[in-house]
Amino acid sequence: MDARGKSDTYLPILWKITAVKSLHTFVGLGEVLWDVFPTGPRFGGAPANFCCSVASLLNDQAEVWMVSAVGDDDLGERAIRSLQENGVGTKYMQVAPQATGRVDIELDDSGIATYEFAEDSAWDHLRWNPDLQRLASRTDAVCFGTLGQRNEATKQVIRRFLAGVPETALKVFDINLRPPFFSDEVIEHSLQLCNVLKLNDSELPVLRKQYQLPDSAEQAIRTLADRFDLSCVVYTCGADGAACLRDDRYTTVSSEPVEVIDTVGAGDAFTAAFVAGLLANTGTEALLRKASRVAAYVCSQPGATPKGILL
């Protein structure tokens, strides 16, 4: 154990991606909300978790911005403060008349979460403005999912933002399926807009059914990459490890051993580490292993953005 009480096993997650140039711009686009556990609320939302993890891993080597909306309420103020305390810029956050988003979370005996989302939340009502156009034009990596597109207003803002980023930008679709808040149309259009896809072993069967994909995970991923001209597909399988199709090469790694407290936010942290490594041109196997270490650490701690990773 170190002086902060963290196990030495997880010290390698505090890796520095020194090859990332100063002031690369990362954007999280979509939902900001509070994860309400039986023990109380914790800040969350997949794109927000992504931003917090990127800001932690890259420190002052990047600009990290969250684009979403909160309500004019106590949870909204706390959400803005949480982003700022974790090094995420809030200049592009908006205030909506609706309440700040929340999701009630239950954990089973294995730490696996189930979610019940409040409907018609502030993040469903994002509005387009010229500042977002300017941010899009200088974005190096943007992460979005399906949940943020459950309402037409925010869905259109997300699509307009993605259309405005440079051709060289990483447009990362972390599919993040939360029934019933997705549709075949949202998945299809998002796959057309992205160039990097991240999905897990509970989400691949949904795509397999929608697109009649092969039974083999590798062949299914290759089929998706070919159909949607994806430069990279990353696939996480929990205890069974992770895989990546990149430059037509399929690479797999085993999982990191971990005593799971809860899995909330682990996939978002994996995505953050993976995307930062892509911008740094890190080798695929090393990148998968580092991202897996980050995810394992998050699984070993309560909540989506544990302090051990957000130094």
PDB file of C-alpha atoms in Angstrom:
ATOM      1  CA  MET A   1       0.000   0.000   0.000  1.00  0.00           C
ATOM      2  CA  ASP A   2       1.212   3.537  -0.661  1.00  0.00           C
ATOM      3  CA  ALA A   3       0.820   6.582   1.572  1.00  0.00           C
ATOM      4  CA  ARG A   4      -2.648   7.290   0.186  1.00  0.00           C
ATOM      5  CA  GLY A   5      -3.876   3.795   1.008  1.00  0.00           C
ATOM      6  CA  LYS A   6      -3.992   2.557  -2.579  1.00  0.00           C
ATOM      7  CA  SER A   7      -2.783  -0.899  -3.473  1.00  0.00           C
ATOM      8  CA  ASP A   8       0.522  -0.977  -5.376  1.00  0.00           C
ATOM      9  CA  THR A   9      -1.209  -3.289  -7.842  1.00  0.00           C
ATOM     10  CA  TYR A  10      -2.948  -0.297  -9.397  1.00  0.00           C
ATOM     11  CA  LEU A  11      -0.167   2.278  -9.350  1.00  0.00           C
ATOM     12  CA  PRO A  12       0.536   1.685 -13.090  1.00  0.00           C
ATOM     13  CA  ILE A  13      -2.820   3.254 -13.979  1.00  0.00           C
ATOM     14  CA  LEU A  14      -1.292   6.643 -13.260  1.00  0.00           C
ATOM     15  CA  TRP A  15       0.569   6.390 -16.552  1.00  0.00           C
ATOM     16  CA  LYS A  16       1.493   9.492 -18.496  1.00  0.00           C
ATOM     17  CA  ILE A  17       0.893   9.611 -22.223  1.00  0.00           C
ATOM     18  CA  THR A  18       3.788  11.906 -22.948  1.00  0.00           C
ATOM     19  CA  ALA A  19       3.415  11.567 -26.696  1.00  0.00           C
ATOM     20  CA  VAL A  20       0.094  13.438 -26.625  1.00  0.00           C
ATOM     21  CA  LYS A  21       0.825  16.974 -27.694  1.00  0.00           C
ATOM     22  CA  SER A  22      -0.037  19.776 -25.319  1.00  0.00           C
ATOM     23  CA  LEU A  23      -3.580  21.062 -25.554  1.00  0.00           C
ATOM     24  CA  HIS A  24      -5.202  18.355 -27.590  1.00  0.00           C
ATOM     25  CA  THR A  25      -8.918  18.997 -27.191  1.00  0.00           C
ATOM     26  CA  PHE A  26     -11.191  16.243 -25.844  1.00  0.00           C
ATOM     27  CA  VAL A  27     -14.975  16.643 -25.661  1.00  0.00           C
ATOM     28  CA  GLY A  28     -17.653  14.620 -23.904  1.00  0.00           C
ATOM     29  CA  LEU A  29     -21.024  15.096 -25.568  1.00  0.00           C
ATOM     30  CA  GLY A  30     -24.325  14.014 -24.015  1.00  0.00           C
ATOM     31  CA  GLU A  31     -25.668  13.228 -20.578  1.00  0.00           C
ATOM     32  CA  VAL A  32     -24.618  14.644 -17.210  1.00  0.00           C
ATOM     33  CA  LEU A  33     -26.443  13.107 -14.278  1.00  0.00           C
ATOM     34  CA  TRP A  34     -26.228  11.768 -10.757  1.00  0.00           C
ATOM     35  CA  ASP A  35     -25.919   8.042 -10.077  1.00  0.00           C
ATOM     36  CA  VAL A  36     -28.186   7.494  -7.070  1.00  0.00           C
ATOM     37  CA  PHE A  37     -27.021   4.429  -5.143  1.00  0.00           C
ATOM     38  CA  PRO A  38     -28.686   3.052  -2.003  1.00  0.00           C
ATOM     39  CA  THR A  39     -25.831   4.779  -0.141  1.00  0.00           C
ATOM     40  CA  GLY A  40     -26.445   8.158  -1.797  1.00  0.00           C
ATOM     41  CA  PRO A  41     -25.799  10.117  -5.034  1.00  0.00           C
ATOM     42  CA  ARG A  42     -22.519  10.135  -6.946  1.00  0.00           C
ATOM     43  CA  PHE A  43     -21.699  12.232  -9.993  1.00  0.00           C
ATOM     44  CA  GLY A  44     -21.847  10.436 -13.334  1.00  0.00           C
ATOM     45  CA  GLY A  45     -23.075  10.124 -16.900  1.00  0.00           C
ATOM     46  CA  ALA A  46     -20.942   8.241 -19.431  1.00  0.00           C
ATOM     47  CA  PRO A  47     -19.557  11.260 -21.350  1.00  0.00           C
ATOM     48  CA  ALA A  48     -18.907  13.072 -18.058  1.00  0.00           C
ATOM     49  CA  ASN A  49     -17.089  10.039 -16.661  1.00  0.00           C
ATOM     50  CA  PHE A  50     -15.054   9.926 -19.876  1.00  0.00           C
ATOM     51  CA  CYS A  51     -14.070  13.573 -19.446  1.00  0.00           C
ATOM     52  CA  CYS A  52     -13.122  13.183 -15.787  1.00  0.00           C
ATOM     53  CA  SER A  53     -10.926  10.188 -16.566  1.00  0.00           C
ATOM     54  CA  VAL A  54      -9.210  11.895 -19.516  1.00  0.00           C
ATOM     55  CA  ALA A  55      -8.510  14.970 -17.395  1.00  0.00           C
ATOM     56  CA  SER A  56      -6.990  12.777 -14.699  1.00  0.00           C
ATOM     57  CA  LEU A  57      -4.866  10.655 -17.009  1.00  0.00           C
ATOM     58  CA  LEU A  58      -3.526  13.550 -19.080  1.00  0.00           C
ATOM     59  CA  ASN A  59      -3.351  16.183 -16.359  1.00  0.00           C
ATOM     60  CA  ASP A  60      -2.387  19.503 -17.998  1.00  0.00           C
ATOM     61  CA  GLN A  61      -1.458  17.879 -21.330  1.00  0.00           C
ATOM     62  CA  ALA A  62      -4.923  18.419 -22.821  1.00  0.00           C
ATOM     63  CA  GLU A  63      -8.046  20.554 -22.806  1.00  0.00           C
ATOM     64  CA  VAL A  64     -11.100  18.593 -21.701  1.00  0.00           C
ATOM     65  CA  TRP A  65     -14.609  20.010 -22.133  1.00  0.00           C
ATOM     66  CA  MET A  66     -18.038  18.671 -21.234  1.00  0.00           C
ATOM     67  CA  VAL A  67     -20.994  19.657 -23.422  1.00  0.00           C
ATOM     68  CA  SER A  68     -24.329  19.009 -21.726  1.00  0.00           C
ATOM     69  CA  ALA A  69     -27.083  20.708 -19.722  1.00  0.00           C
ATOM     70  CA  VAL A  70     -28.007  20.738 -16.041  1.00  0.00           C
ATOM     71  CA  GLY A  71     -31.004  22.138 -14.213  1.00  0.00           C
ATOM     72  CA  ASP A  72     -31.156  25.322 -12.175  1.00  0.00           C
ATOM     73  CA  ASP A  73     -31.039  23.286  -8.978  1.00  0.00           C
ATOM     74  CA  ASP A  74     -28.716  22.002  -6.283  1.00  0.00           C
ATOM     75  CA  LEU A  75     -27.726  18.888  -8.226  1.00  0.00           C
ATOM     76  CA  GLY A  76     -26.913  21.066 -11.232  1.00  0.00           C
ATOM     77  CA  GLU A  77     -24.618  23.288  -9.183  1.00  0.00           C
ATOM     78  CA  ARG A  78     -22.976  20.227  -7.689  1.00  0.00           C
ATOM     79  CA  ALA A  79     -22.509  18.699 -11.149  1.00  0.00           C
ATOM     80  CA  ILE A  80     -20.719  21.796 -12.431  1.00  0.00           C
ATOM     81  CA  ARG A  81     -18.547  21.834  -9.325  1.00  0.00           C
ATOM     82  CA  SER A  82     -17.721  18.129  -9.703  1.00  0.00           C
ATOM     83  CA  LEU A  83     -16.607  18.623 -13.296  1.00  0.00           C
ATOM     84  CA  GLN A  84     -14.427  21.576 -12.354  1.00  0.00           C
ATOM     85  CA  GLU A  85     -12.883  19.774  -9.385  1.00  0.00           C
ATOM     86  CA  ASN A  86     -11.911  16.941 -11.714  1.00  0.00           C
ATOM     87  CA  GLY A  87     -10.227  19.249 -14.213  1.00  0.00           C
ATOM     88  CA  VAL A  88     -13.016  19.340 -16.804  1.00  0.00           C
ATOM     89  CA  GLY A  89     -13.954  22.634 -18.438  1.00  0.00           C
ATOM     90  CA  THR A  90     -17.561  23.790 -18.030  1.00  0.00           C
ATOM     91  CA  LYS A  91     -17.621  26.785 -20.386  1.00  0.00           C
ATOM     92  CA  TYR A  92     -19.932  24.909 -22.772  1.00  0.00           C
ATOM     93  CA  MET A  93     -22.324  23.575 -20.139  1.00  0.00           C
ATOM     94  CA  GLN A  94     -25.888  24.902 -20.359  1.00  0.00           C
ATOM     95  CA  VAL A  95     -28.700  25.427 -17.847  1.00  0.00           C
ATOM     96  CA  ALA A  96     -32.148  24.101 -18.808  1.00  0.00           C
ATOM     97  CA  PRO A  97     -35.561  24.510 -17.131  1.00  0.00           C
ATOM     98  CA  GLN A  98     -35.776  20.768 -16.482  1.00  0.00           C
ATOM     99  CA  ALA A  99     -34.253  19.065 -13.448  1.00  0.00           C
ATOM    100  CA  THR A 100     -30.673  17.826 -13.494  1.00  0.00           C
ATOM    101  CA  GLY A 101     -30.525  14.221 -14.655  1.00  0.00           C
ATOM    102  CA  ARG A 102     -30.443  11.294 -12.270  1.00  0.00           C
ATOM    103  CA  VAL A 103     -30.454   7.520 -12.457  1.00  0.00           C
ATOM    104  CA  ASP A 104     -31.330   5.116  -9.664  1.00  0.00           C
ATOM    105  CA  ILE A 105     -28.790   2.286  -9.525  1.00  0.00           C
ATOM    106  CA  GLU A 106     -29.079  -1.135  -7.939  1.00  0.00           C
ATOM    107  CA  LEU A 107     -26.081  -3.465  -7.613  1.00  0.00           C
ATOM    108  CA  ASP A 108     -26.328  -7.245  -7.546  1.00  0.00           C
ATOM    109  CA  ASP A 109     -24.085  -9.494  -5.454  1.00  0.00           C
ATOM    110  CA  SER A 110     -21.394  -9.357  -8.171  1.00  0.00           C
ATOM    111  CA  GLY A 111     -21.381  -5.564  -8.307  1.00  0.00           C
ATOM    112  CA  ILE A 112     -23.170  -5.496 -11.667  1.00  0.00           C
ATOM    113  CA  ALA A 113     -25.427  -2.461 -12.002  1.00  0.00           C
ATOM    114  CA  THR A 114     -28.975  -2.022 -13.253  1.00  0.00           C
ATOM    115  CA  TYR A 115     -30.260   1.472 -14.072  1.00  0.00           C
ATOM    116  CA  GLU A 116     -33.563   3.360 -13.886  1.00  0.00           C
ATOM    117  CA  PHE A 117     -33.291   6.765 -15.574  1.00  0.00           C
ATOM    118  CA  ALA A 118     -35.389   9.830 -14.850  1.00  0.00           C
ATOM    119  CA  GLU A 119     -37.055  11.028 -18.050  1.00  0.00           C
ATOM    120  CA  ASP A 120     -37.164  14.553 -19.512  1.00  0.00           C
ATOM    121  CA  SER A 121     -34.010  15.701 -17.753  1.00  0.00           C
ATOM    122  CA  ALA A 122     -31.959  18.837 -18.390  1.00  0.00           C
ATOM    123  CA  TRP A 123     -29.456  17.000 -20.599  1.00  0.00           C
ATOM    124  CA  ASP A 124     -32.308  16.069 -22.965  1.00  0.00           C
ATOM    125  CA  HIS A 125     -32.614  19.753 -23.924  1.00  0.00           C
ATOM    126  CA  LEU A 126     -29.197  20.804 -25.200  1.00  0.00           C
ATOM    127  CA  ARG A 127     -29.282  23.806 -27.564  1.00  0.00           C
ATOM    128  CA  TRP A 128     -27.004  24.633 -30.488  1.00  0.00           C
ATOM    129  CA  ASN A 129     -25.017  27.871 -30.426  1.00  0.00           C
ATOM    130  CA  PRO A 130     -22.009  29.416 -32.212  1.00  0.00           C
ATOM    131  CA  ASP A 131     -19.685  28.542 -29.317  1.00  0.00           C
ATOM    132  CA  LEU A 132     -20.324  24.857 -29.953  1.00  0.00           C
ATOM    133  CA  GLN A 133     -19.483  25.303 -33.624  1.00  0.00           C
ATOM    134  CA  ARG A 134     -16.161  26.885 -32.680  1.00  0.00           C
ATOM    135  CA  LEU A 135     -15.395  24.109 -30.198  1.00  0.00           C
ATOM    136  CA  ALA A 136     -16.243  21.420 -32.751  1.00  0.00           C
ATOM    137  CA  SER A 137     -13.877  22.966 -35.288  1.00  0.00           C
ATOM    138  CA  ARG A 138     -10.873  22.455 -32.990  1.00  0.00           C
ATOM    139  CA  THR A 139     -11.782  19.122 -31.403  1.00  0.00           C
ATOM    140  CA  ASP A 140      -9.275  16.258 -31.573  1.00  0.00           C
ATOM    141  CA  ALA A 141     -11.459  13.590 -29.935  1.00  0.00           C
ATOM    142  CA  VAL A 142     -15.154  13.566 -29.076  1.00  0.00           C
ATOM    143  CA  CYS A 143     -17.010  10.803 -27.242  1.00  0.00           C
ATOM    144  CA  PHE A 144     -20.774  10.240 -27.504  1.00  0.00           C
ATOM    145  CA  GLY A 145     -23.273   7.417 -27.007  1.00  0.00           C
ATOM    146  CA  THR A 146     -26.893   6.441 -27.527  1.00  0.00           C
ATOM    147  CA  LEU A 147     -28.396   7.599 -24.228  1.00  0.00           C
ATOM    148  CA  GLY A 148     -27.656  11.261 -24.923  1.00  0.00           C
ATOM    149  CA  GLN A 149     -29.696  10.928 -28.128  1.00  0.00           C
ATOM    150  CA  ARG A 150     -32.946   9.744 -26.550  1.00  0.00           C
ATOM    151  CA  ASN A 151     -34.488  13.228 -27.031  1.00  0.00           C
ATOM    152  CA  GLU A 152     -34.659  14.904 -30.444  1.00  0.00           C
ATOM    153  CA  ALA A 153     -33.195  18.245 -29.289  1.00  0.00           C
ATOM    154  CA  THR A 154     -29.967  16.849 -27.877  1.00  0.00           C
ATOM    155  CA  LYS A 155     -29.728  14.245 -30.634  1.00  0.00           C
ATOM    156  CA  GLN A 156     -29.654  16.975 -33.276  1.00  0.00           C
ATOM    157  CA  VAL A 157     -27.022  18.969 -31.369  1.00  0.00           C
ATOM    158  CA  ILE A 158     -24.812  15.876 -31.088  1.00  0.00           C
ATOM    159  CA  ARG A 159     -25.121  15.178 -34.811  1.00  0.00           C
ATOM    160  CA  ARG A 160     -24.434  18.793 -35.733  1.00  0.00           C
ATOM    161  CA  PHE A 161     -21.358  18.858 -33.491  1.00  0.00           C
ATOM    162  CA  LEU A 162     -19.981  15.667 -35.044  1.00  0.00           C
ATOM    163  CA  ALA A 163     -20.505  17.092 -38.522  1.00  0.00           C
ATOM    164  CA  GLY A 164     -18.391  20.099 -37.554  1.00  0.00           C
ATOM    165  CA  VAL A 165     -15.240  18.408 -36.247  1.00  0.00           C
ATOM    166  CA  PRO A 166     -12.068  18.197 -38.368  1.00  0.00           C
ATOM    167  CA  GLU A 167     -11.648  15.179 -40.645  1.00  0.00           C
ATOM    168  CA  THR A 168      -8.688  14.068 -38.530  1.00  0.00           C
ATOM    169  CA  ALA A 169     -10.661  14.036 -35.263  1.00  0.00           C
ATOM    170  CA  LEU A 170     -11.500  10.826 -33.435  1.00  0.00           C
ATOM    171  CA  LYS A 171     -15.295  10.501 -33.332  1.00  0.00           C
ATOM    172  CA  VAL A 172     -15.773   7.869 -30.660  1.00  0.00           C
ATOM    173  CA  PHE A 173     -19.121   6.110 -30.433  1.00  0.00           C
ATOM    174  CA  ASP A 174     -19.175   4.411 -27.021  1.00  0.00           C
ATOM    175  CA  ILE A 175     -22.480   2.718 -27.695  1.00  0.00           C
ATOM    176  CA  ASN A 176     -23.515   2.452 -24.010  1.00  0.00           C
ATOM    177  CA  LEU A 177     -26.953   0.890 -24.555  1.00  0.00           C
ATOM    178  CA  ARG A 178     -29.484   1.621 -21.813  1.00  0.00           C
ATOM    179  CA  PRO A 179     -32.899   0.064 -22.594  1.00  0.00           C
ATOM    180  CA  PRO A 180     -35.334   1.398 -23.638  1.00  0.00           C
ATOM    181  CA  PHE A 181     -33.449   4.561 -24.643  1.00  0.00           C
ATOM    182  CA  PHE A 182     -32.069   3.539 -28.026  1.00  0.00           C
ATOM    183  CA  SER A 183     -33.350   2.566 -31.444  1.00  0.00           C
ATOM    184  CA  ASP A 184     -32.071   0.948 -34.617  1.00  0.00           C
ATOM    185  CA  GLU A 185     -32.050   4.390 -36.259  1.00  0.00           C
ATOM    186  CA  VAL A 186     -29.911   5.974 -33.532  1.00  0.00           C
ATOM    187  CA  ILE A 187     -27.436   3.093 -33.664  1.00  0.00           C
ATOM    188  CA  GLU A 188     -27.277   3.162 -37.480  1.00  0.00           C
ATOM    189  CA  HIS A 189     -26.791   6.916 -37.738  1.00  0.00           C
ATOM    190  CA  SER A 190     -24.197   6.944 -34.957  1.00  0.00           C
ATOM    191  CA  LEU A 191     -22.205   4.202 -36.666  1.00  0.00           C
ATOM    192  CA  GLN A 192     -22.264   6.267 -39.852  1.00  0.00           C
ATOM    193  CA  LEU A 193     -20.961   9.331 -37.997  1.00  0.00           C
ATOM    194  CA  CYS A 194     -18.179   7.737 -35.939  1.00  0.00           C
ATOM    195  CA  ASN A 195     -14.753   6.448 -36.917  1.00  0.00           C
ATOM    196  CA  VAL A 196     -14.007   4.665 -33.617  1.00  0.00           C
ATOM    197  CA  LEU A 197     -16.486   2.233 -32.052  1.00  0.00           C
ATOM    198  CA  LYS A 198     -16.357   0.960 -28.480  1.00  0.00           C
ATOM    199  CA  LEU A 199     -18.761  -1.747 -27.331  1.00  0.00           C
ATOM    200  CA  ASN A 200     -18.974  -4.545 -24.788  1.00  0.00           C
ATOM    201  CA  ASP A 201     -20.081  -8.162 -24.721  1.00  0.00           C
ATOM    202  CA  SER A 202     -23.666  -7.303 -23.765  1.00  0.00           C
ATOM    203  CA  GLU A 203     -23.957  -4.798 -26.628  1.00  0.00           C
ATOM    204  CA  LEU A 204     -22.485  -6.885 -29.446  1.00  0.00           C
ATOM    205  CA  PRO A 205     -25.514  -9.249 -29.486  1.00  0.00           C
ATOM    206  CA  VAL A 206     -27.779  -6.242 -30.114  1.00  0.00           C
ATOM    207  CA  LEU A 207     -25.701  -5.263 -33.146  1.00  0.00           C
ATOM    208  CA  ARG A 208     -25.444  -8.892 -34.232  1.00  0.00           C
ATOM    209  CA  LYS A 209     -29.236  -9.081 -34.367  1.00  0.00           C
ATOM    210  CA  GLN A 210     -29.631  -5.711 -36.106  1.00  0.00           C
ATOM    211  CA  TYR A 211     -27.015  -6.406 -38.792  1.00  0.00           C
ATOM    212  CA  GLN A 212     -27.063 -10.236 -39.005  1.00  0.00           C
ATOM    213  CA  LEU A 213     -23.422 -10.388 -37.922  1.00  0.00           C
ATOM    214  CA  PRO A 214     -21.376 -13.610 -37.688  1.00  0.00           C
ATOM    215  CA  ASP A 215     -21.328 -15.544 -34.412  1.00  0.00           C
ATOM    216  CA  SER A 216     -17.597 -15.013 -33.961  1.00  0.00           C
ATOM    217  CA  ALA A 217     -16.835 -11.775 -32.110  1.00  0.00           C
ATOM    218  CA  GLU A 218     -13.817 -11.109 -34.316  1.00  0.00           C
ATOM    219  CA  GLN A 219     -15.728 -11.666 -37.545  1.00  0.00           C
ATOM    220  CA  ALA A 220     -18.659  -9.595 -36.295  1.00  0.00           C
ATOM    221  CA  ILE A 221     -16.310  -6.729 -35.481  1.00  0.00           C
ATOM    222  CA  ARG A 222     -14.572  -7.015 -38.852  1.00  0.00           C
ATOM    223  CA  THR A 223     -17.955  -6.916 -40.581  1.00  0.00           C
ATOM    224  CA  LEU A 224     -18.950  -3.760 -38.690  1.00  0.00           C
ATOM    225  CA  ALA A 225     -15.616  -2.102 -39.444  1.00  0.00           C
ATOM    226  CA  ASP A 226     -15.950  -2.841 -43.154  1.00  0.00           C
ATOM    227  CA  ARG A 227     -19.594  -1.801 -43.378  1.00  0.00           C
ATOM    228  CA  PHE A 228     -19.124   1.545 -41.614  1.00  0.00           C
ATOM    229  CA  ASP A 229     -15.506   2.270 -42.597  1.00  0.00           C
ATOM    230  CA  LEU A 230     -14.326   2.332 -38.977  1.00  0.00           C
ATOM    231  CA  SER A 231     -10.650   2.945 -38.307  1.00  0.00           C
ATOM    232  CA  CYS A 232     -10.792   1.182 -34.949  1.00  0.00           C
ATOM    233  CA  VAL A 233     -13.193  -1.040 -32.999  1.00  0.00           C
ATOM    234  CA  VAL A 234     -12.527  -1.856 -29.351  1.00  0.00           C
ATOM    235  CA  TYR A 235     -14.457  -4.615 -27.593  1.00  0.00           C
ATOM    236  CA  THR A 236     -14.531  -5.232 -23.839  1.00  0.00           C
ATOM    237  CA  CYS A 237     -15.578  -8.545 -22.337  1.00  0.00           C
ATOM    238  CA  GLY A 238     -15.386  -8.002 -18.580  1.00  0.00           C
ATOM    239  CA  ALA A 239     -13.500 -10.852 -16.924  1.00  0.00           C
ATOM    240  CA  ASP A 240     -12.694 -12.282 -20.373  1.00  0.00           C
ATOM    241  CA  GLY A 241     -10.512  -9.321 -21.341  1.00  0.00           C
ATOM    242  CA  ALA A 242     -10.620  -6.950 -24.292  1.00  0.00           C
ATOM    243  CA  ALA A 243      -9.945  -6.891 -28.018  1.00  0.00           C
ATOM    244  CA  CYS A 244      -9.259  -4.320 -30.696  1.00  0.00           C
ATOM    245  CA  LEU A 245      -9.412  -4.263 -34.479  1.00  0.00           C
ATOM    246  CA  ARG A 246      -6.973  -1.628 -35.715  1.00  0.00           C
ATOM    247  CA  ASP A 247      -5.075  -1.434 -39.005  1.00  0.00           C
ATOM    248  CA  ASP A 248      -6.791  -4.709 -39.989  1.00  0.00           C
ATOM    249  CA  ARG A 249      -5.119  -6.494 -37.050  1.00  0.00           C
ATOM    250  CA  TYR A 250      -7.209  -8.087 -34.294  1.00  0.00           C
ATOM    251  CA  THR A 251      -5.480  -7.982 -30.898  1.00  0.00           C
ATOM    252  CA  THR A 252      -6.717  -9.527 -27.650  1.00  0.00           C
ATOM    253  CA  VAL A 253      -5.586  -9.216 -24.029  1.00  0.00           C
ATOM    254  CA  SER A 254      -6.669 -10.928 -20.831  1.00  0.00           C
ATOM    255  CA  SER A 255      -8.430  -9.042 -18.066  1.00  0.00           C
ATOM    256  CA  GLU A 256      -6.764  -7.562 -15.004  1.00  0.00           C
ATOM    257  CA  PRO A 257      -7.534  -9.488 -11.798  1.00  0.00           C
ATOM    258  CA  VAL A 258      -9.682  -7.377  -9.506  1.00  0.00           C
ATOM    259  CA  GLU A 259     -12.022  -7.656  -6.547  1.00  0.00           C
ATOM    260  CA  VAL A 260     -15.128  -5.933  -7.925  1.00  0.00           C
ATOM    261  CA  ILE A 261     -16.896  -3.383  -5.743  1.00  0.00           C
ATOM    262  CA  ASP A 262     -19.047  -2.060  -8.582  1.00  0.00           C
ATOM    263  CA  THR A 263     -18.717  -1.771 -12.347  1.00  0.00           C
ATOM    264  CA  VAL A 264     -20.240   1.708 -12.753  1.00  0.00           C
ATOM    265  CA  GLY A 265     -17.953   3.904 -14.856  1.00  0.00           C
ATOM    266  CA  ALA A 266     -15.386   1.204 -15.610  1.00  0.00           C
ATOM    267  CA  GLY A 267     -16.204   1.153 -19.305  1.00  0.00           C
ATOM    268  CA  ASP A 268     -16.039   4.947 -19.493  1.00  0.00           C
ATOM    269  CA  ALA A 269     -12.610   4.957 -17.849  1.00  0.00           C
ATOM    270  CA  PHE A 270     -11.460   2.272 -20.292  1.00  0.00           C
ATOM    271  CA  THR A 271     -12.666   4.410 -23.183  1.00  0.00           C
ATOM    272  CA  ALA A 272     -10.874   7.480 -21.828  1.00  0.00           C
ATOM    273  CA  ALA A 273      -7.560   5.677 -21.514  1.00  0.00           C
ATOM    274  CA  PHE A 274      -7.980   4.009 -24.886  1.00  0.00           C
ATOM    275  CA  VAL A 275      -8.803   7.221 -26.763  1.00  0.00           C
ATOM    276  CA  ALA A 276      -5.946   9.121 -25.133  1.00  0.00           C
ATOM    277  CA  GLY A 277      -3.626   6.325 -26.206  1.00  0.00           C
ATOM    278  CA  LEU A 278      -4.945   6.393 -29.768  1.00  0.00           C
ATOM    279  CA  LEU A 279      -4.031  10.063 -30.037  1.00  0.00           C
ATOM    280  CA  ALA A 280      -0.587   9.187 -28.691  1.00  0.00           C
ATOM    281  CA  ASN A 281      -0.175   6.423 -31.316  1.00  0.00           C
ATOM    282  CA  THR A 282       0.382   3.860 -28.569  1.00  0.00           C
ATOM    283  CA  GLY A 283       0.759   0.273 -29.781  1.00  0.00           C
ATOM    284  CA  THR A 284      -2.482  -1.674 -29.666  1.00  0.00           C
ATOM    285  CA  GLU A 285      -1.517  -4.360 -27.143  1.00  0.00           C
ATOM    286  CA  ALA A 286       0.064  -1.868 -24.742  1.00  0.00           C
ATOM    287  CA  LEU A 287      -2.946   0.393 -25.157  1.00  0.00           C
ATOM    288  CA  LEU A 288      -5.409  -2.388 -24.337  1.00  0.00           C
ATOM    289  CA  ARG A 289      -3.430  -3.419 -21.264  1.00  0.00           C
ATOM    290  CA  LYS A 290      -3.202   0.121 -19.923  1.00  0.00           C
ATOM    291  CA  ALA A 291      -6.888   0.771 -20.520  1.00  0.00           C
ATOM    292  CA  SER A 292      -7.727  -2.531 -18.816  1.00  0.00           C
ATOM    293  CA  ARG A 293      -5.720  -1.486 -15.750  1.00  0.00           C
ATOM    294  CA  VAL A 294      -7.671   1.747 -15.542  1.00  0.00           C
ATOM    295  CA  ALA A 295     -10.992  -0.104 -15.796  1.00  0.00           C
ATOM    296  CA  ALA A 296      -9.904  -2.662 -13.192  1.00  0.00           C
ATOM    297  CA  TYR A 297      -9.066   0.091 -10.742  1.00  0.00           C
ATOM    298  CA  VAL A 298     -12.471   1.718 -11.209  1.00  0.00           C
ATOM    299  CA  CYS A 299     -14.150  -1.668 -10.622  1.00  0.00           C
ATOM    300  CA  SER A 300     -12.248  -1.976  -7.342  1.00  0.00           C
ATOM    301  CA  GLN A 301     -13.662   1.298  -6.008  1.00  0.00           C
ATOM    302  CA  PRO A 302     -17.199   2.576  -5.325  1.00  0.00           C
ATOM    303  CA  GLY A 303     -18.700   4.963  -7.888  1.00  0.00           C
ATOM    304  CA  ALA A 304     -17.888   5.937 -11.462  1.00  0.00           C
ATOM    305  CA  THR A 305     -15.018   8.379 -10.822  1.00  0.00           C
ATOM    306  CA  PRO A 306     -13.067   7.122  -7.784  1.00  0.00           C
ATOM    307  CA  LYS A 307     -10.439   9.424  -6.356  1.00  0.00           C
ATOM    308  CA  GLY A 308      -7.640   6.923  -6.901  1.00  0.00           C
ATOM    309  CA  ILE A 309      -7.752   7.604 -10.628  1.00  0.00           C
ATOM    310  CA  LEU A 310      -8.597  11.296 -10.376  1.00  0.00           C
ATOM    311  CA  LEU A 311      -5.451  12.631  -8.740  1.00  0.00           C
TER     312      LEU A 311
END
